[in-house]
Amino acid sequence: MSFSKKLKQLFTSTPPKNNWDGLIETYKTWLPVSNKTPIITLKEGATPLIEVKSISNRIGNGVKVFVKYDGLNPTGSFKDRGMTMAISKAKEAGCEAVICASTGNTSASAAAYASKGGMKSFVIIPDGYVAQGKLAQALVYGAEVLAIKGNFDKALDIVRELSDKYPITLVNSVNPYRLQGQKTAAFEIIENLGNAPDWLCIPMGNAGNISAYWMGFQEFFHAGKSKRLPRMMGFQASGSAPLVEGKSINNPETIATAIRIGNPVNKEKAILAKESSNGRFSSVSDSEIINAYKILGREEGIFCEPASAASVAGLLKIKEDVPKNSTIVCVLTGNGLKDPDCAIKNNDSIFHTGVEAEINSITKIMGF
Ligand SMILES: *Cc1c(COP(=O)(O)O)cnc(C)c1O
């Protein structure tokens, strides 16, 4: 073929088709949508399941550990799975504005999907306790941000009251469509592994995600798409562990700000998931979280946020109890880029500053 003919063909052929249309389109028969639902999507979902040998090796006994890297969603957290559903249903209902309380990721996701759907978003966050990347996102995606002098739990009380009294839709995980969207992560894991894992390890804040995964695993199991149900292993930061301690925490504290929540709204659902799956709730300290965070970065090339590392930290903490030859999935809920301050403060790498811009000083440092 002549060059000019090739060139012509290149410009007249149809562009490649997008082979992933987002999770609502993919799983619509499993979701409460109809052909009247306007699908507001940023092509979320289809995130990778990655084997992490450095973690498997630390456990031994033929155990295989994978991470579900949900930090690769469009706004960098699993919240997008729930938000595509919540915003599409809000749009279907004719709503013009949405509101949420957030430790950061919900606000980033709500703001992005609201903008995509032509809606206004308001987000209420605890002043000073939201990671920089998340705040930057909410602002760039066009939310109106209100940072309150109070923690997440207080912010949630306020938005619940506002959405009761005013024409504005609440998109926190009390919104049932959020959990519907989030359950699709369990579907993807079953499709990737050809079965459910033995254990699912997951961080818990408001405990919506563990409840959503459990719903997804059950639905696929009952449809014959998996041969077993996993044990649901939920982890919290020790300074913020209401589900482990069995009582609300008034002043939750942890480096993992995404799970700095003292009174989880989905606590009953999460307890049910734990009990019906013969699962377990445990807590991990901030230093255990940071240890797992560093291992994932340095040994696996995976940068997650501290809250996400709680799933791996938790698994390492109870590694003695892991059955031989089992398959385990740890959920990495958010992307490490969300919290650059934490990253810069917590790493074991060498960072030389003020280096002279000439070869000799550089080779000297490099040890040549
Ligand atoms: C929201 C969030 C969690 C906690 O999820 P819940 O559904 O509230 O339990 C964990 N990690 C990250 C990164 C989050 O954004």
XYZ file of C-alpha atoms and ligand atoms in Angstrom:
383
model
C 0.000 0.000 0.000
C 1.314 3.446 -0.854
C 2.158 5.847 1.903
C -0.561 8.303 0.896
C -3.123 5.514 0.806
C -2.044 4.369 4.287
C -2.301 7.911 5.540
C -5.764 8.241 4.075
C -6.845 4.998 5.695
C -5.508 6.164 9.039
C -7.634 9.272 8.953
C -10.826 7.743 7.637
C -10.966 4.586 9.753
C -13.250 4.687 12.795
C -11.510 5.433 16.085
C -10.915 2.473 18.398
C -13.951 1.638 20.475
C -13.718 2.182 24.188
C -13.850 -1.331 25.596
C -14.964 -0.352 29.083
C -18.114 1.691 29.520
C -18.076 2.096 33.270
C -19.557 -0.106 35.936
C -23.244 0.769 35.534
C -23.262 -0.173 31.853
C -21.252 -3.340 32.593
C -23.288 -4.561 35.553
C -26.652 -2.944 34.832
C -28.620 -6.155 35.312
C -27.292 -6.270 38.886
C -28.029 -2.631 39.678
C -31.221 -0.663 40.394
C -31.176 1.207 37.086
C -33.550 1.229 34.126
C -33.288 2.587 30.602
C -34.700 5.835 31.984
C -31.667 6.296 34.243
C -29.219 8.828 32.796
C -25.831 7.184 33.304
C -23.347 9.695 34.701
C -19.986 7.984 34.354
C -16.266 8.744 34.253
C -15.593 5.101 33.283
C -14.910 4.025 36.861
C -14.307 0.401 37.835
C -12.271 -2.333 36.124
C -9.401 -1.626 38.492
C -6.485 -4.071 38.596
C -6.099 -6.989 40.949
C -2.358 -7.235 41.512
C -0.454 -10.064 43.163
C 1.853 -8.744 45.881
C 4.599 -11.320 46.437
C 6.366 -9.246 49.084
C 3.287 -9.645 51.265
C 2.692 -13.318 50.324
C 6.327 -14.052 51.230
C 5.958 -12.451 54.627
C 3.089 -14.837 55.333
C 4.472 -17.982 53.686
C 2.614 -21.325 53.732
C 1.657 -21.046 50.070
C -0.598 -18.067 50.750
C -1.287 -15.811 47.758
C -2.060 -12.175 48.430
C -3.539 -9.770 45.903
C -4.466 -6.119 46.180
C -7.547 -4.640 44.571
C -6.087 -1.306 43.568
C -9.185 0.869 43.671
C -7.035 3.988 43.938
C -6.933 3.789 40.133
C -10.518 4.966 39.787
C -11.111 8.315 38.002
C -10.824 10.483 41.123
C -8.402 8.121 42.842
C -10.628 6.221 45.256
C -13.308 3.519 45.393
C -15.851 6.243 46.208
C -16.309 6.649 42.433
C -18.021 3.252 42.259
C -20.725 4.450 44.592
C -20.833 7.962 43.236
C -21.615 7.020 39.627
C -24.740 5.290 40.999
C -25.713 7.960 43.548
C -25.328 10.808 41.048
C -27.061 8.966 38.199
C -30.047 8.224 40.465
C -30.077 11.815 41.756
C -30.134 13.024 38.148
C -32.926 10.589 37.322
C -34.942 12.021 40.228
C -34.467 15.530 38.855
C -32.259 16.712 41.674
C -30.128 19.798 41.024
C -27.705 19.779 43.942
C -25.956 17.217 46.127
C -24.260 17.435 49.493
C -21.899 15.256 51.534
C -19.789 15.235 54.645
C -16.343 13.947 53.904
C -12.917 13.043 55.176
C -11.891 13.970 51.630
C -12.455 11.260 49.067
C -16.245 11.417 49.076
C -16.055 15.156 48.435
C -13.622 14.729 45.535
C -15.802 12.051 43.986
C -19.136 13.825 44.605
C -17.750 17.036 43.126
C -16.468 15.309 39.982
C -19.617 13.305 39.277
C -21.927 16.225 40.108
C -20.051 18.364 37.590
C -20.228 15.622 34.986
C -23.983 15.433 35.600
C -24.501 19.191 35.506
C -25.335 19.460 39.201
C -24.114 21.682 41.994
C -22.217 20.116 44.905
C -21.643 21.235 48.485
C -19.118 19.456 50.671
C -18.608 19.767 54.405
C -15.208 18.717 55.712
C -13.403 18.806 59.068
C -11.148 21.874 58.967
C -7.495 20.857 58.896
C -8.062 17.106 58.613
C -8.427 16.581 54.890
C -5.408 15.528 52.821
C -4.205 18.195 50.376
C -4.839 16.239 47.193
C -8.464 15.619 48.111
C -9.142 19.250 48.915
C -7.460 20.285 45.665
C -9.727 17.907 43.753
C -12.964 19.122 45.333
C -12.020 22.704 44.467
C -10.958 21.954 40.901
C -14.060 19.840 40.266
C -16.124 22.865 41.275
C -17.615 22.001 44.660
C -18.514 24.649 47.178
C -16.409 23.632 50.175
C -17.279 24.376 53.798
C -14.562 23.443 56.299
C -16.170 23.246 59.733
C -14.697 23.493 63.204
C -15.658 19.943 64.043
C -14.854 16.372 63.026
C -16.371 14.120 60.356
C -19.089 12.743 62.623
C -20.329 16.276 63.334
C -20.237 17.119 59.615
C -22.348 14.058 58.858
C -24.975 15.029 61.461
C -25.220 18.427 59.782
C -25.598 17.171 56.206
C -28.198 14.591 57.268
C -30.273 17.350 58.812
C -29.818 19.640 55.785
C -30.856 16.978 53.303
C -33.954 16.208 55.398
C -35.050 19.829 55.393
C -33.949 21.161 52.014
C -34.150 19.990 48.381
C -30.652 18.573 48.206
C -29.567 14.937 47.835
C -27.231 13.361 50.380
C -24.502 11.268 48.723
C -22.766 9.839 51.778
C -22.860 6.064 52.203
C -26.238 6.317 53.975
C -27.457 6.755 50.388
C -28.287 3.150 49.409
C -27.197 3.656 45.781
C -23.645 4.206 46.982
C -23.389 0.660 48.309
C -25.052 -0.707 45.178
C -22.306 0.794 43.026
C -19.542 -0.248 45.403
C -20.596 -3.911 45.429
C -19.303 -4.189 41.851
C -15.736 -4.374 43.179
C -16.604 -7.809 44.580
C -17.957 -8.830 41.157
C -14.692 -7.826 39.508
C -12.625 -9.781 42.039
C -14.678 -12.938 41.428
C -14.353 -12.478 37.670
C -10.567 -11.996 37.957
C -9.917 -14.932 40.297
C -12.649 -17.198 38.931
C -13.859 -17.489 42.514
C -14.176 -15.446 45.683
C -10.996 -15.209 47.803
C -10.769 -16.992 51.174
C -10.372 -13.678 52.961
C -11.178 -10.119 52.031
C -9.173 -7.591 54.068
C -10.544 -4.066 54.022
C -10.185 -0.808 55.955
C -13.306 0.484 57.705
C -14.359 4.072 58.284
C -18.104 4.466 57.967
C -18.107 0.749 57.100
C -20.107 1.202 53.909
C -17.519 -0.468 51.719
C -17.255 -3.699 53.732
C -21.070 -3.888 53.662
C -21.111 -3.291 49.901
C -18.473 -5.965 49.217
C -20.407 -8.453 51.302
C -23.546 -7.714 49.297
C -21.618 -8.191 46.036
C -20.010 -11.464 47.138
C -23.367 -12.854 48.245
C -25.141 -11.881 45.020
C -22.531 -13.557 42.804
C -22.369 -16.595 45.077
C -26.132 -17.103 44.959
C -26.034 -16.690 41.180
C -23.487 -19.532 40.986
C -20.644 -17.276 39.869
C -18.407 -18.224 42.798
C -18.028 -21.413 44.769
C -17.534 -19.830 48.155
C -18.007 -16.716 50.247
C -14.980 -14.970 51.726
C -14.423 -14.214 55.386
C -14.767 -10.460 55.780
C -11.800 -9.066 57.720
C -12.310 -5.409 58.621
C -9.546 -3.190 59.983
C -9.584 0.149 61.746
C -6.859 2.453 63.027
C -6.367 1.879 66.759
C -7.077 5.532 67.643
C -10.287 5.364 65.672
C -11.696 1.879 66.173
C -15.357 2.080 67.231
C -16.228 -1.238 65.564
C -13.406 -3.077 67.293
C -14.091 -1.534 70.682
C -17.856 -1.803 70.320
C -18.535 1.822 71.210
C -18.447 5.261 69.577
C -15.196 7.194 69.847
C -15.601 10.892 70.610
C -12.247 12.141 69.406
C -10.944 9.665 66.836
C -7.296 10.155 65.898
C -5.148 8.525 63.228
C -2.720 9.386 60.468
C -5.177 7.606 58.157
C -7.569 10.558 57.902
C -9.905 8.742 55.473
C -10.923 6.409 58.302
C -10.850 8.931 61.124
C -14.481 8.247 62.021
C -15.809 7.650 65.525
C -19.401 6.639 64.846
C -19.760 4.609 61.640
C -23.192 4.977 60.022
C -23.137 1.484 58.513
C -22.175 -0.272 61.712
C -25.131 -2.710 61.801
C -24.554 -3.782 58.203
C -20.839 -4.243 58.837
C -21.412 -6.328 61.965
C -23.832 -8.492 59.992
C -21.206 -8.946 57.256
C -18.645 -9.971 59.848
C -20.945 -12.359 61.666
C -22.476 -14.030 58.644
C -19.077 -14.514 57.005
C -17.332 -15.725 60.163
C -15.108 -12.679 59.754
C -13.240 -10.519 62.176
C -12.618 -6.870 63.101
C -9.199 -5.788 64.404
C -7.238 -2.615 64.786
C -3.782 -1.582 63.646
C -1.602 1.198 64.987
C -0.498 4.147 62.882
C 3.036 2.758 62.815
C 1.797 -0.605 61.539
C -0.161 1.275 58.858
C 2.912 3.235 57.809
C 5.015 0.065 57.738
C 2.593 -1.560 55.275
C 2.396 1.693 53.284
C 6.173 1.693 52.881
C 6.382 -2.001 51.925
C 3.787 -1.513 49.178
C 5.673 1.474 47.796
C 9.225 0.171 48.003
C 8.674 -3.491 47.216
C 5.626 -3.450 44.969
C 5.613 -0.069 43.251
C 2.156 0.590 44.630
C 1.398 3.948 46.174
C -1.759 3.907 48.248
C -3.009 6.223 50.920
C -2.475 5.402 54.615
C -6.108 4.365 55.194
C -5.770 1.806 52.407
C -2.572 0.364 53.848
C -4.598 -0.552 56.952
C -5.903 -3.602 55.049
C -2.390 -4.923 54.437
C -1.196 -3.902 57.916
C -4.133 -5.825 59.362
C -3.358 -8.925 57.340
C 0.295 -8.848 58.429
C -0.790 -8.431 62.029
C -2.922 -11.586 62.008
C -0.725 -13.552 59.623
C -0.375 -16.455 62.074
C -4.062 -17.189 61.560
C -3.997 -17.254 57.757
C -4.843 -20.767 56.514
C -2.282 -22.581 54.349
C -2.538 -22.062 50.587
C -5.313 -19.512 50.906
C -6.045 -16.674 48.514
C -6.419 -13.259 50.064
C -7.466 -9.937 48.626
C -6.622 -6.673 50.390
C -8.559 -3.642 49.219
C -6.461 -0.568 48.488
C -9.185 2.018 48.702
C -7.362 5.182 47.647
C -4.377 6.521 45.727
C -1.224 7.630 47.551
C -1.091 10.880 45.576
C -4.049 12.048 47.632
C -1.846 12.648 50.652
C 1.558 13.983 49.604
C 2.339 15.342 53.082
C 2.147 11.874 54.558
C 4.338 10.492 51.773
C 7.069 13.092 52.172
C 7.160 12.562 55.940
C 6.994 8.766 55.898
C 9.521 7.079 53.636
C 12.960 5.510 53.947
C 14.389 6.998 50.787
C 17.344 9.335 50.570
C 16.582 12.858 49.437
C 19.598 15.129 48.906
C 18.711 18.798 48.705
C 20.807 21.771 47.578
C 23.101 19.603 45.468
C 25.614 21.547 43.307
C 24.641 21.381 39.639
C 27.874 19.771 38.476
C 28.889 16.193 37.668
C 31.581 15.834 40.341
C 29.369 16.598 43.310
C 26.717 14.283 41.903
C 29.016 11.313 41.227
C 30.465 11.733 44.712
C 27.008 11.418 46.234
C 26.235 8.451 44.009
C 29.413 6.735 45.150
C 31.119 6.399 41.741
C -13.908 6.236 52.488
C -12.628 5.557 52.606
C -12.441 4.437 53.442
C -13.507 3.919 54.331
O -14.602 3.395 53.647
P -15.977 3.188 54.454
O -16.943 2.763 53.433
O -16.304 4.529 55.036
O -15.703 2.194 55.511
C -11.219 3.809 53.425
N -10.206 4.255 52.674
C -10.329 5.329 51.871
C -9.165 5.775 51.073
C -11.541 6.013 51.807
O -11.654 7.085 51.024
